[in-house]
PDB file of C-alpha atoms in Angstrom:
ATOM      1  CA  MET C   1      51.680   1.405  -6.538  1.00  0.00           C
ATOM      2  CA  ALA C   2      51.091  -2.314  -5.990  1.00  0.00           C
ATOM      3  CA  PHE C   3      53.678  -2.408  -3.200  1.00  0.00           C
ATOM      4  CA  PHE C   4      51.997   0.567  -1.524  1.00  0.00           C
ATOM      5  CA  LEU C   5      48.545  -1.051  -1.712  1.00  0.00           C
ATOM      6  CA  ASN C   6      49.934  -4.321  -0.374  1.00  0.00           C
ATOM      7  CA  THR C   7      51.287  -2.348   2.567  1.00  0.00           C
ATOM      8  CA  ILE C   8      47.868  -0.803   3.202  1.00  0.00           C
ATOM      9  CA  PHE C   9      46.032  -4.120   2.881  1.00  0.00           C
ATOM     10  CA  GLY C  10      48.642  -5.773   5.064  1.00  0.00           C
ATOM     11  CA  SER C  11      47.859  -3.242   7.788  1.00  0.00           C
ATOM     12  CA  LEU C  12      44.134  -3.954   7.941  1.00  0.00           C
ATOM     13  CA  VAL C  13      44.160  -6.703  10.572  1.00  0.00           C
ATOM     14  CA  SER C  14      46.635  -4.756  12.726  1.00  0.00           C
ATOM     15  CA  ILE C  15      44.410  -1.674  12.484  1.00  0.00           C
ATOM     16  CA  CYS C  16      41.345  -3.683  13.506  1.00  0.00           C
ATOM     17  CA  ILE C  17      43.123  -5.157  16.538  1.00  0.00           C
ATOM     18  CA  THR C  18      44.435  -1.762  17.648  1.00  0.00           C
ATOM     19  CA  VAL C  19      41.023  -0.124  17.228  1.00  0.00           C
ATOM     20  CA  LEU C  20      39.253  -2.782  19.310  1.00  0.00           C
ATOM     21  CA  VAL C  21      41.824  -2.704  22.122  1.00  0.00           C
ATOM     22  CA  THR C  22      41.852   1.103  22.124  1.00  0.00           C
ATOM     23  CA  LEU C  23      38.065   1.282  22.362  1.00  0.00           C
ATOM     24  CA  ALA C  24      38.171  -1.191  25.258  1.00  0.00           C
ATOM     25  CA  ILE C  25      40.762   0.837  27.156  1.00  0.00           C
ATOM     26  CA  THR C  26      38.918   4.090  26.436  1.00  0.00           C
ATOM     27  CA  LEU C  27      35.614   2.744  27.804  1.00  0.00           C
ATOM     28  CA  ILE C  28      37.270   1.749  31.082  1.00  0.00           C
ATOM     29  CA  PHE C  29      39.254   4.978  31.289  1.00  0.00           C
ATOM     30  CA  LYS C  30      36.128   7.096  30.798  1.00  0.00           C
ATOM     31  CA  THR C  31      33.957   5.251  33.331  1.00  0.00           C
ATOM     32  CA  SER C  32      36.441   3.937  35.926  1.00  0.00           C
ATOM     33  CA  TYR C  33      39.020   6.725  35.617  1.00  0.00           C
ATOM     34  CA  THR C  34      42.010   4.458  35.250  1.00  0.00           C
ATOM     35  CA  THR C  35      44.313   3.042  32.602  1.00  0.00           C
ATOM     36  CA  ASN C  36      43.727  -0.699  32.683  1.00  0.00           C
ATOM     37  CA  PHE C  37      47.135  -2.365  32.481  1.00  0.00           C
ATOM     38  CA  ALA C  38      45.432  -5.768  32.729  1.00  0.00           C
ATOM     39  CA  GLN C  39      43.525  -5.290  29.473  1.00  0.00           C
ATOM     40  CA  GLY C  40      46.028  -7.297  27.424  1.00  0.00           C
ATOM     41  CA  VAL C  41      46.070 -10.341  29.706  1.00  0.00           C
ATOM     42  CA  ILE C  42      42.271 -10.352  30.098  1.00  0.00           C
ATOM     43  CA  SER C  43      42.095 -10.407  26.302  1.00  0.00           C
ATOM     44  CA  ALA C  44      44.673 -13.210  26.173  1.00  0.00           C
ATOM     45  CA  PHE C  45      42.616 -15.207  28.687  1.00  0.00           C
ATOM     46  CA  GLY C  46      39.678 -15.219  26.287  1.00  0.00           C
ATOM     47  CA  ALA C  47      41.893 -16.161  23.338  1.00  0.00           C
ATOM     48  CA  PHE C  48      43.356 -19.112  25.278  1.00  0.00           C
ATOM     49  CA  MET C  49      39.840 -20.333  26.010  1.00  0.00           C
ATOM     50  CA  ALA C  50      39.012 -20.251  22.310  1.00  0.00           C
ATOM     51  CA  ALA C  51      42.326 -21.923  21.433  1.00  0.00           C
ATOM     52  CA  THR C  52      41.697 -24.705  23.952  1.00  0.00           C
ATOM     53  CA  LEU C  53      38.298 -25.464  22.429  1.00  0.00           C
ATOM     54  CA  ILE C  54      39.781 -25.458  18.920  1.00  0.00           C
ATOM     55  CA  ASN C  55      42.820 -27.629  19.665  1.00  0.00           C
ATOM     56  CA  LYS C  56      41.583 -29.988  22.374  1.00  0.00           C
ATOM     57  CA  ALA C  57      37.868 -30.270  21.664  1.00  0.00           C
ATOM     58  CA  GLY C  58      37.861 -29.773  17.891  1.00  0.00           C
ATOM     59  CA  VAL C  59      35.303 -26.975  18.076  1.00  0.00           C
ATOM     60  CA  SER C  60      34.971 -24.612  15.109  1.00  0.00           C
ATOM     61  CA  ILE C  61      36.633 -21.198  15.364  1.00  0.00           C
ATOM     62  CA  TRP C  62      33.239 -19.586  14.760  1.00  0.00           C
ATOM     63  CA  LEU C  63      31.911 -21.219  17.949  1.00  0.00           C
ATOM     64  CA  SER C  64      35.110 -21.070  19.993  1.00  0.00           C
ATOM     65  CA  VAL C  65      35.684 -17.322  19.625  1.00  0.00           C
ATOM     66  CA  PRO C  66      32.259 -16.363  21.107  1.00  0.00           C
ATOM     67  CA  VAL C  67      32.954 -18.651  24.094  1.00  0.00           C
ATOM     68  CA  GLY C  68      36.331 -16.977  24.620  1.00  0.00           C
ATOM     69  CA  ILE C  69      34.654 -13.569  24.380  1.00  0.00           C
ATOM     70  CA  LEU C  70      32.064 -14.578  26.985  1.00  0.00           C
ATOM     71  CA  LEU C  71      34.779 -15.808  29.353  1.00  0.00           C
ATOM     72  CA  ALA C  72      36.785 -12.571  29.022  1.00  0.00           C
ATOM     73  CA  THR C  73      33.577 -10.597  29.570  1.00  0.00           C
ATOM     74  CA  ALA C  74      32.846 -12.543  32.758  1.00  0.00           C
ATOM     75  CA  VAL C  75      36.400 -12.026  34.047  1.00  0.00           C
ATOM     76  CA  ALA C  76      36.227  -8.285  33.352  1.00  0.00           C
ATOM     77  CA  VAL C  77      32.815  -7.879  35.037  1.00  0.00           C
ATOM     78  CA  PHE C  78      34.072  -9.890  38.035  1.00  0.00           C
ATOM     79  CA  ILE C  79      37.075  -7.555  38.364  1.00  0.00           C
ATOM     80  CA  ASP C  80      34.821  -4.512  38.334  1.00  0.00           C
ATOM     81  CA  MET C  81      32.185  -5.857  40.744  1.00  0.00           C
ATOM     82  CA  VAL C  82      34.469  -7.564  43.243  1.00  0.00           C
ATOM     83  CA  ILE C  83      37.603  -5.415  43.144  1.00  0.00           C
ATOM     84  CA  PHE C  84      37.065  -2.000  41.593  1.00  0.00           C
ATOM     85  CA  ARG C  85      33.646  -1.420  43.126  1.00  0.00           C
ATOM     86  CA  ARG C  86      35.164  -1.802  46.579  1.00  0.00           C
ATOM     87  CA  GLY C  87      37.995   0.562  45.704  1.00  0.00           C
ATOM     88  CA  ARG C  88      36.090   3.123  43.652  1.00  0.00           C
ATOM     89  CA  TYR C  89      37.384   6.002  45.766  1.00  0.00           C
ATOM     90  CA  VAL C  90      41.019   4.924  45.458  1.00  0.00           C
ATOM     91  CA  ASN C  91      43.064   7.564  43.625  1.00  0.00           C
ATOM     92  CA  ALA C  92      44.169   7.117  40.014  1.00  0.00           C
ATOM     93  CA  ILE C  93      47.637   5.792  40.886  1.00  0.00           C
ATOM     94  CA  GLY C  94      46.147   3.288  43.303  1.00  0.00           C
ATOM     95  CA  LYS C  95      43.785   1.996  40.611  1.00  0.00           C
ATOM     96  CA  GLN C  96      46.658   1.614  38.173  1.00  0.00           C
ATOM     97  CA  ILE C  97      48.597  -0.398  40.746  1.00  0.00           C
ATOM     98  CA  ILE C  98      45.541  -2.637  41.220  1.00  0.00           C
ATOM     99  CA  THR C  99      45.421  -3.344  37.473  1.00  0.00           C
ATOM    100  CA  MET C 100      49.157  -4.099  37.504  1.00  0.00           C
ATOM    101  CA  GLY C 101      48.587  -6.612  40.282  1.00  0.00           C
ATOM    102  CA  LEU C 102      45.730  -8.171  38.340  1.00  0.00           C
ATOM    103  CA  MET C 103      47.984  -8.388  35.290  1.00  0.00           C
ATOM    104  CA  SER C 104      50.570 -10.381  37.264  1.00  0.00           C
ATOM    105  CA  ILE C 105      47.907 -12.706  38.667  1.00  0.00           C
ATOM    106  CA  ILE C 106      46.322 -13.457  35.285  1.00  0.00           C
ATOM    107  CA  ILE C 107      49.726 -13.984  33.620  1.00  0.00           C
ATOM    108  CA  GLY C 108      50.439 -16.675  36.202  1.00  0.00           C
ATOM    109  CA  ALA C 109      46.919 -18.104  36.054  1.00  0.00           C
ATOM    110  CA  ILE C 110      46.740 -18.689  32.287  1.00  0.00           C
ATOM    111  CA  PRO C 111      49.245 -21.628  32.183  1.00  0.00           C
ATOM    112  CA  LEU C 112      47.592 -23.186  35.252  1.00  0.00           C
ATOM    113  CA  VAL C 113      43.992 -22.834  34.070  1.00  0.00           C
ATOM    114  CA  PHE C 114      44.667 -24.093  30.561  1.00  0.00           C
ATOM    115  CA  SER C 115      47.396 -26.629  31.491  1.00  0.00           C
ATOM    116  CA  ILE C 116      50.003 -25.136  29.170  1.00  0.00           C
ATOM    117  CA  THR C 117      53.737 -25.798  29.427  1.00  0.00           C
ATOM    118  CA  LYS C 118      56.369 -23.223  28.512  1.00  0.00           C
ATOM    119  CA  LEU C 119      57.469 -25.186  25.430  1.00  0.00           C
ATOM    120  CA  GLU C 120      53.965 -25.931  24.166  1.00  0.00           C
ATOM    121  CA  ARG C 121      52.994 -24.090  21.000  1.00  0.00           C
ATOM    122  CA  ILE C 122      49.307 -23.249  20.728  1.00  0.00           C
ATOM    123  CA  GLU C 123      47.966 -23.134  17.185  1.00  0.00           C
ATOM    124  CA  PHE C 124      45.151 -20.758  16.311  1.00  0.00           C
ATOM    125  CA  PRO C 125      43.604 -20.581  12.833  1.00  0.00           C
ATOM    126  CA  THR C 126      42.504 -17.445  11.038  1.00  0.00           C
ATOM    127  CA  PHE C 127      38.813 -16.887  10.336  1.00  0.00           C
ATOM    128  CA  LEU C 128      39.338 -17.583   6.622  1.00  0.00           C
ATOM    129  CA  SER C 129      42.462 -18.655   4.718  1.00  0.00           C
ATOM    130  CA  ASP C 130      41.638 -17.520   1.174  1.00  0.00           C
ATOM    131  CA  VAL C 131      43.761 -14.878  -0.554  1.00  0.00           C
ATOM    132  CA  TYR C 132      42.410 -12.654  -3.326  1.00  0.00           C
ATOM    133  CA  THR C 133      44.822 -11.169  -5.863  1.00  0.00           C
ATOM    134  CA  PHE C 134      44.364  -8.658  -8.660  1.00  0.00           C
ATOM    135  CA  ASN C 135      46.616  -6.577 -10.897  1.00  0.00           C
ATOM    136  CA  ILE C 136      47.010  -2.806 -10.591  1.00  0.00           C
ATOM    137  CA  GLY C 137      49.475  -0.887 -12.720  1.00  0.00           C
ATOM    138  CA  GLY C 138      51.269  -4.041 -13.776  1.00  0.00           C
ATOM    139  CA  GLY C 139      51.789  -5.221 -10.189  1.00  0.00           C
ATOM    140  CA  GLU C 140      50.010  -7.900  -8.167  1.00  0.00           C
ATOM    141  CA  VAL C 141      47.992  -6.780  -5.152  1.00  0.00           C
ATOM    142  CA  ALA C 142      46.791  -9.273  -2.565  1.00  0.00           C
ATOM    143  CA  ILE C 143      44.238  -9.073   0.217  1.00  0.00           C
ATOM    144  CA  THR C 144      43.294 -11.926   2.511  1.00  0.00           C
ATOM    145  CA  ALA C 145      39.748 -13.036   3.236  1.00  0.00           C
ATOM    146  CA  ASN C 146      40.699 -12.966   6.916  1.00  0.00           C
ATOM    147  CA  ALA C 147      41.472  -9.235   6.662  1.00  0.00           C
ATOM    148  CA  ILE C 148      38.105  -8.597   5.002  1.00  0.00           C
ATOM    149  CA  VAL C 149      36.293 -10.485   7.783  1.00  0.00           C
ATOM    150  CA  CYS C 150      38.214  -8.623  10.501  1.00  0.00           C
ATOM    151  CA  VAL C 151      37.447  -5.244   8.906  1.00  0.00           C
ATOM    152  CA  ALA C 152      33.754  -6.110   8.530  1.00  0.00           C
ATOM    153  CA  ILE C 153      33.423  -7.316  12.141  1.00  0.00           C
ATOM    154  CA  THR C 154      35.315  -4.328  13.527  1.00  0.00           C
ATOM    155  CA  ALA C 155      33.371  -1.795  11.455  1.00  0.00           C
ATOM    156  CA  VAL C 156      30.006  -3.221  12.555  1.00  0.00           C
ATOM    157  CA  ILE C 157      30.962  -3.378  16.242  1.00  0.00           C
ATOM    158  CA  VAL C 158      32.573   0.058  16.442  1.00  0.00           C
ATOM    159  CA  THR C 159      29.703   1.670  14.533  1.00  0.00           C
ATOM    160  CA  ALA C 160      27.131   0.002  16.786  1.00  0.00           C
ATOM    161  CA  ILE C 161      28.917   1.140  19.952  1.00  0.00           C
ATOM    162  CA  PHE C 162      29.208   4.733  18.768  1.00  0.00           C
ATOM    163  CA  VAL C 163      25.542   4.793  17.744  1.00  0.00           C
ATOM    164  CA  LEU C 164      24.593   3.477  21.188  1.00  0.00           C
ATOM    165  CA  LEU C 165      26.879   5.996  22.887  1.00  0.00           C
ATOM    166  CA  LYS C 166      25.163   8.847  21.101  1.00  0.00           C
ATOM    167  CA  TYR C 167      21.517   7.805  20.940  1.00  0.00           C
ATOM    168  CA  SER C 168      20.789   5.218  23.651  1.00  0.00           C
ATOM    169  CA  LYS C 169      20.005   5.622  27.337  1.00  0.00           C
ATOM    170  CA  TRP C 170      23.085   3.530  28.111  1.00  0.00           C
ATOM    171  CA  GLY C 171      25.244   5.871  26.023  1.00  0.00           C
ATOM    172  CA  LEU C 172      23.861   8.901  27.845  1.00  0.00           C
ATOM    173  CA  SER C 173      24.626   7.194  31.157  1.00  0.00           C
ATOM    174  CA  VAL C 174      28.181   6.423  30.028  1.00  0.00           C
ATOM    175  CA  ARG C 175      28.768   9.997  28.908  1.00  0.00           C
ATOM    176  CA  ALA C 176      27.337  11.353  32.151  1.00  0.00           C
ATOM    177  CA  THR C 177      29.486   8.991  34.233  1.00  0.00           C
ATOM    178  CA  ALA C 178      32.542   9.910  32.179  1.00  0.00           C
ATOM    179  CA  SER C 179      31.848  13.581  32.823  1.00  0.00           C
ATOM    180  CA  ASN C 180      31.336  13.261  36.591  1.00  0.00           C
ATOM    181  CA  GLU C 181      30.528   9.988  38.310  1.00  0.00           C
ATOM    182  CA  PHE C 182      29.338  11.628  41.536  1.00  0.00           C
ATOM    183  CA  VAL C 183      26.934  14.013  39.781  1.00  0.00           C
ATOM    184  CA  ALA C 184      25.707  11.181  37.522  1.00  0.00           C
ATOM    185  CA  GLY C 185      24.824   9.180  40.632  1.00  0.00           C
ATOM    186  CA  MET C 186      22.948  12.161  42.090  1.00  0.00           C
ATOM    187  CA  MET C 187      20.913  12.368  38.862  1.00  0.00           C
ATOM    188  CA  GLY C 188      19.690   8.800  39.347  1.00  0.00           C
ATOM    189  CA  ILE C 189      22.124   6.984  37.069  1.00  0.00           C
ATOM    190  CA  ASN C 190      23.209   3.605  38.395  1.00  0.00           C
ATOM    191  CA  THR C 191      26.931   4.075  37.887  1.00  0.00           C
ATOM    192  CA  HIS C 192      27.601   0.525  39.137  1.00  0.00           C
ATOM    193  CA  ILE C 193      25.744  -0.896  36.140  1.00  0.00           C
ATOM    194  CA  VAL C 194      27.454   1.587  33.788  1.00  0.00           C
ATOM    195  CA  THR C 195      30.943   0.580  34.911  1.00  0.00           C
ATOM    196  CA  ALA C 196      30.098  -3.138  34.924  1.00  0.00           C
ATOM    197  CA  ILE C 197      28.811  -2.960  31.332  1.00  0.00           C
ATOM    198  CA  SER C 198      31.851  -0.928  30.299  1.00  0.00           C
ATOM    199  CA  TRP C 199      34.237  -3.474  31.821  1.00  0.00           C
ATOM    200  CA  GLY C 200      32.330  -6.375  30.295  1.00  0.00           C
ATOM    201  CA  LEU C 201      32.280  -4.722  26.887  1.00  0.00           C
ATOM    202  CA  ALA C 202      35.999  -3.959  27.181  1.00  0.00           C
ATOM    203  CA  GLY C 203      36.696  -7.605  28.005  1.00  0.00           C
ATOM    204  CA  ALA C 204      34.668  -8.730  24.976  1.00  0.00           C
ATOM    205  CA  LEU C 205      36.378  -6.283  22.601  1.00  0.00           C
ATOM    206  CA  GLY C 206      39.798  -7.269  23.885  1.00  0.00           C
ATOM    207  CA  ALA C 207      39.126 -10.998  23.529  1.00  0.00           C
ATOM    208  CA  LEU C 208      37.893 -10.521  19.959  1.00  0.00           C
ATOM    209  CA  ALA C 209      41.048  -8.534  19.152  1.00  0.00           C
ATOM    210  CA  ALA C 210      43.201 -11.245  20.746  1.00  0.00           C
ATOM    211  CA  CYS C 211      41.523 -13.938  18.645  1.00  0.00           C
ATOM    212  CA  MET C 212      42.205 -11.883  15.515  1.00  0.00           C
ATOM    213  CA  TYR C 213      45.873 -11.594  16.482  1.00  0.00           C
ATOM    214  CA  ALA C 214      46.208 -15.212  17.650  1.00  0.00           C
ATOM    215  CA  GLY C 215      46.060 -16.420  14.058  1.00  0.00           C
ATOM    216  CA  GLN C 216      49.265 -14.494  13.287  1.00  0.00           C
ATOM    217  CA  THR C 217      51.518 -15.162  16.292  1.00  0.00           C
ATOM    218  CA  PRO C 218      52.274 -17.821  18.932  1.00  0.00           C
ATOM    219  CA  LEU C 219      50.052 -17.548  22.001  1.00  0.00           C
ATOM    220  CA  THR C 220      51.654 -16.560  25.296  1.00  0.00           C
ATOM    221  CA  SER C 221      50.229 -14.943  28.415  1.00  0.00           C
ATOM    222  CA  THR C 222      51.632 -11.574  27.310  1.00  0.00           C
ATOM    223  CA  PHE C 223      51.207 -11.786  23.530  1.00  0.00           C
ATOM    224  CA  MET C 224      48.842  -8.777  23.519  1.00  0.00           C
ATOM    225  CA  THR C 225      51.335  -6.444  25.233  1.00  0.00           C
ATOM    226  CA  ASP C 226      52.430  -4.610  22.067  1.00  0.00           C
ATOM    227  CA  TYR C 227      48.853  -3.856  21.098  1.00  0.00           C
ATOM    228  CA  GLN C 228      48.064  -2.712  24.621  1.00  0.00           C
ATOM    229  CA  VAL C 229      50.979  -0.269  24.462  1.00  0.00           C
ATOM    230  CA  ASN C 230      49.825   0.989  21.057  1.00  0.00           C
ATOM    231  CA  ALA C 231      46.301   1.398  22.433  1.00  0.00           C
ATOM    232  CA  PHE C 232      47.594   3.544  25.301  1.00  0.00           C
ATOM    233  CA  LEU C 233      49.551   5.618  22.801  1.00  0.00           C
ATOM    234  CA  ALA C 234      46.454   5.942  20.620  1.00  0.00           C
ATOM    235  CA  GLY C 235      44.517   7.231  23.607  1.00  0.00           C
ATOM    236  CA  ILE C 236      47.182   9.814  24.341  1.00  0.00           C
ATOM    237  CA  LEU C 237      47.657  10.789  20.693  1.00  0.00           C
ATOM    238  CA  GLY C 238      43.943  11.049  19.939  1.00  0.00           C
ATOM    239  CA  GLY C 239      43.043  12.463  23.330  1.00  0.00           C
ATOM    240  CA  PHE C 240      41.181  10.580  26.054  1.00  0.00           C
ATOM    241  CA  GLY C 241      38.852  13.573  26.288  1.00  0.00           C
ATOM    242  CA  SER C 242      36.740  12.126  23.470  1.00  0.00           C
ATOM    243  CA  PHE C 243      35.625   8.674  22.414  1.00  0.00           C
ATOM    244  CA  TYR C 244      36.403   9.095  18.721  1.00  0.00           C
ATOM    245  CA  GLY C 245      39.886  10.645  19.045  1.00  0.00           C
ATOM    246  CA  PRO C 246      41.642   7.490  20.307  1.00  0.00           C
ATOM    247  CA  ILE C 247      39.937   5.416  17.591  1.00  0.00           C
ATOM    248  CA  ILE C 248      41.262   7.676  14.826  1.00  0.00           C
ATOM    249  CA  ALA C 249      44.717   7.518  16.386  1.00  0.00           C
ATOM    250  CA  ALA C 250      44.378   3.718  16.589  1.00  0.00           C
ATOM    251  CA  VAL C 251      44.124   3.707  12.800  1.00  0.00           C
ATOM    252  CA  ILE C 252      47.042   6.121  12.384  1.00  0.00           C
ATOM    253  CA  ILE C 253      49.618   4.271  14.519  1.00  0.00           C
ATOM    254  CA  PRO C 254      49.701   0.804  12.849  1.00  0.00           C
ATOM    255  CA  LEU C 255      49.309   2.426   9.438  1.00  0.00           C
ATOM    256  CA  ALA C 256      52.248   4.718  10.177  1.00  0.00           C
ATOM    257  CA  ASN C 257      54.354   1.737  11.276  1.00  0.00           C
ATOM    258  CA  ASN C 258      53.725  -0.142   8.043  1.00  0.00           C
ATOM    259  CA  LEU C 259      54.088   2.941   5.850  1.00  0.00           C
ATOM    260  CA  MET C 260      57.454   3.645   7.472  1.00  0.00           C
ATOM    261  CA  MET C 261      58.526   0.108   6.587  1.00  0.00           C
ATOM    262  CA  TRP C 262      57.266   0.701   3.034  1.00  0.00           C
ATOM    263  CA  ILE C 263      59.335   3.898   2.803  1.00  0.00           C
ATOM    264  CA  GLY C 264      62.377   1.982   4.036  1.00  0.00           C
ATOM    265  CA  GLY C 265      61.814  -0.644   1.364  1.00  0.00           C
ATOM    266  CA  VAL C 266      61.351   1.914  -1.421  1.00  0.00           C
ATOM    267  CA  ALA C 267      64.416   3.883  -0.307  1.00  0.00           C
ATOM    268  CA  ASN C 268      66.417   0.649   0.014  1.00  0.00           C
ATOM    269  CA  ALA C 269      67.231   1.576   3.609  1.00  0.00           C
ATOM    270  CA  PRO C 270      67.019  -1.561   5.802  1.00  0.00           C
ATOM    271  CA  ASP C 271      68.206   0.434   8.817  1.00  0.00           C
ATOM    272  CA  LEU C 272      65.087   2.587   8.532  1.00  0.00           C
ATOM    273  CA  THR C 273      62.818  -0.448   8.730  1.00  0.00           C
ATOM    274  CA  THR C 274      64.691  -1.599  11.847  1.00  0.00           C
ATOM    275  CA  TRP C 275      63.995   1.727  13.542  1.00  0.00           C
ATOM    276  CA  THR C 276      60.397   1.976  12.352  1.00  0.00           C
ATOM    277  CA  ARG C 277      58.749   1.750  15.759  1.00  0.00           C
ATOM    278  CA  VAL C 278      61.229   4.136  17.358  1.00  0.00           C
ATOM    279  CA  ILE C 279      60.641   6.717  14.608  1.00  0.00           C
ATOM    280  CA  VAL C 280      56.842   6.453  14.835  1.00  0.00           C
ATOM    281  CA  TYR C 281      56.851   6.700  18.638  1.00  0.00           C
ATOM    282  CA  GLY C 282      59.216   9.664  18.404  1.00  0.00           C
ATOM    283  CA  LEU C 283      56.857  11.438  16.000  1.00  0.00           C
ATOM    284  CA  ILE C 284      53.990  10.772  18.410  1.00  0.00           C
ATOM    285  CA  LEU C 285      55.985  12.382  21.215  1.00  0.00           C
ATOM    286  CA  VAL C 286      56.578  15.447  19.027  1.00  0.00           C
ATOM    287  CA  VAL C 287      52.853  15.745  18.307  1.00  0.00           C
ATOM    288  CA  ILE C 288      52.011  15.392  22.007  1.00  0.00           C
ATOM    289  CA  PHE C 289      54.578  18.074  22.840  1.00  0.00           C
ATOM    290  CA  PHE C 290      52.641  20.582  20.754  1.00  0.00           C
ATOM    291  CA  LYS C 291      49.202  19.074  21.487  1.00  0.00           C
ATOM    292  CA  PRO C 292      49.403  17.801  25.085  1.00  0.00           C
ATOM    293  CA  ASN C 293      45.656  17.059  25.161  1.00  0.00           C
ATOM    294  CA  GLY C 294      45.892  14.959  22.006  1.00  0.00           C
ATOM    295  CA  LEU C 295      44.892  15.661  18.434  1.00  0.00           C
ATOM    296  CA  PHE C 296      41.190  15.706  19.288  1.00  0.00           C
ATOM    297  CA  GLY C 297      41.330  16.430  23.014  1.00  0.00           C
ATOM    298  CA  LYS C 298      39.971  19.630  24.506  1.00  0.00           C
ATOM    299  CA  ARG C 299      41.459  21.689  27.259  1.00  0.00           C
ATOM    300  CA  THR C 300      39.136  21.659  30.247  1.00  0.00           C
ATOM    301  CA  ALA C 301      39.004  24.590  32.629  1.00  0.00           C
ATOM    302  CA  LYS C 302      38.217  23.713  36.213  1.00  0.00           C
ATOM    303  CA  LYS C 303      36.407  26.247  38.355  1.00  0.00           C
ATOM    304  CA  VAL C 304      37.920  26.767  41.756  1.00  0.00           C
TER     305      VAL C 304
END
């Protein structure tokens, strides 16, 4: 029981990161009609800004992270206003290629902007370093203060965004734009502002997720790639047709990865833990085969 709970508690930070990145990608997908392949590197850009302030200027993590979030927000809004707004009528594949190009540019820009060499290791602290332990069923269970902070921050932000999506004028505008951008514009909604806010919010969410992850892994220009891939999978598994479906799937995927490792440990099967990601991704493919619109997606009928 203790080992199982440790597995769950050990998944909390990963779940928070995946949820934030998934929500960011979903917001852009719903309003700009594209999968943003540059989401991970935009997030990394913000994390590098925070890391630079922490390591070179001695600024507290609690002040550095908001600055990194603001920088990522500015970069994301700039991309929307300067690039995507001019190519809003480009087809979906064209938009994806644009984000791939942006990804390559930002990957190359990060070492130049922050003066980082290939061999330099960037340290990034966690929000809190305390560890709380307690006994359950004769076993020791541990949860970190950093995980508690990440869960609290993520829960507040995600709840606030969903409340705004449902009850605010901005949320109504987002839902209308997601349904049909052209019709939303005819109804008087300024879709330029809607997409700019969505991109900015996506940049902020991604940078926050990157700062959460930066305390667990060395920083590189592409260190958010795995979470970006999982976020895309969460969108497909949950169904991009809704806002809440991808978020639920974003909880399922990292939890499934860690539970599969727990099963491998209990069954004394090290080979199973090696193939954890392959097994989980394979199960996702099976689910999508039977539910092509995702677990919470709805089939839409287009009138001809």
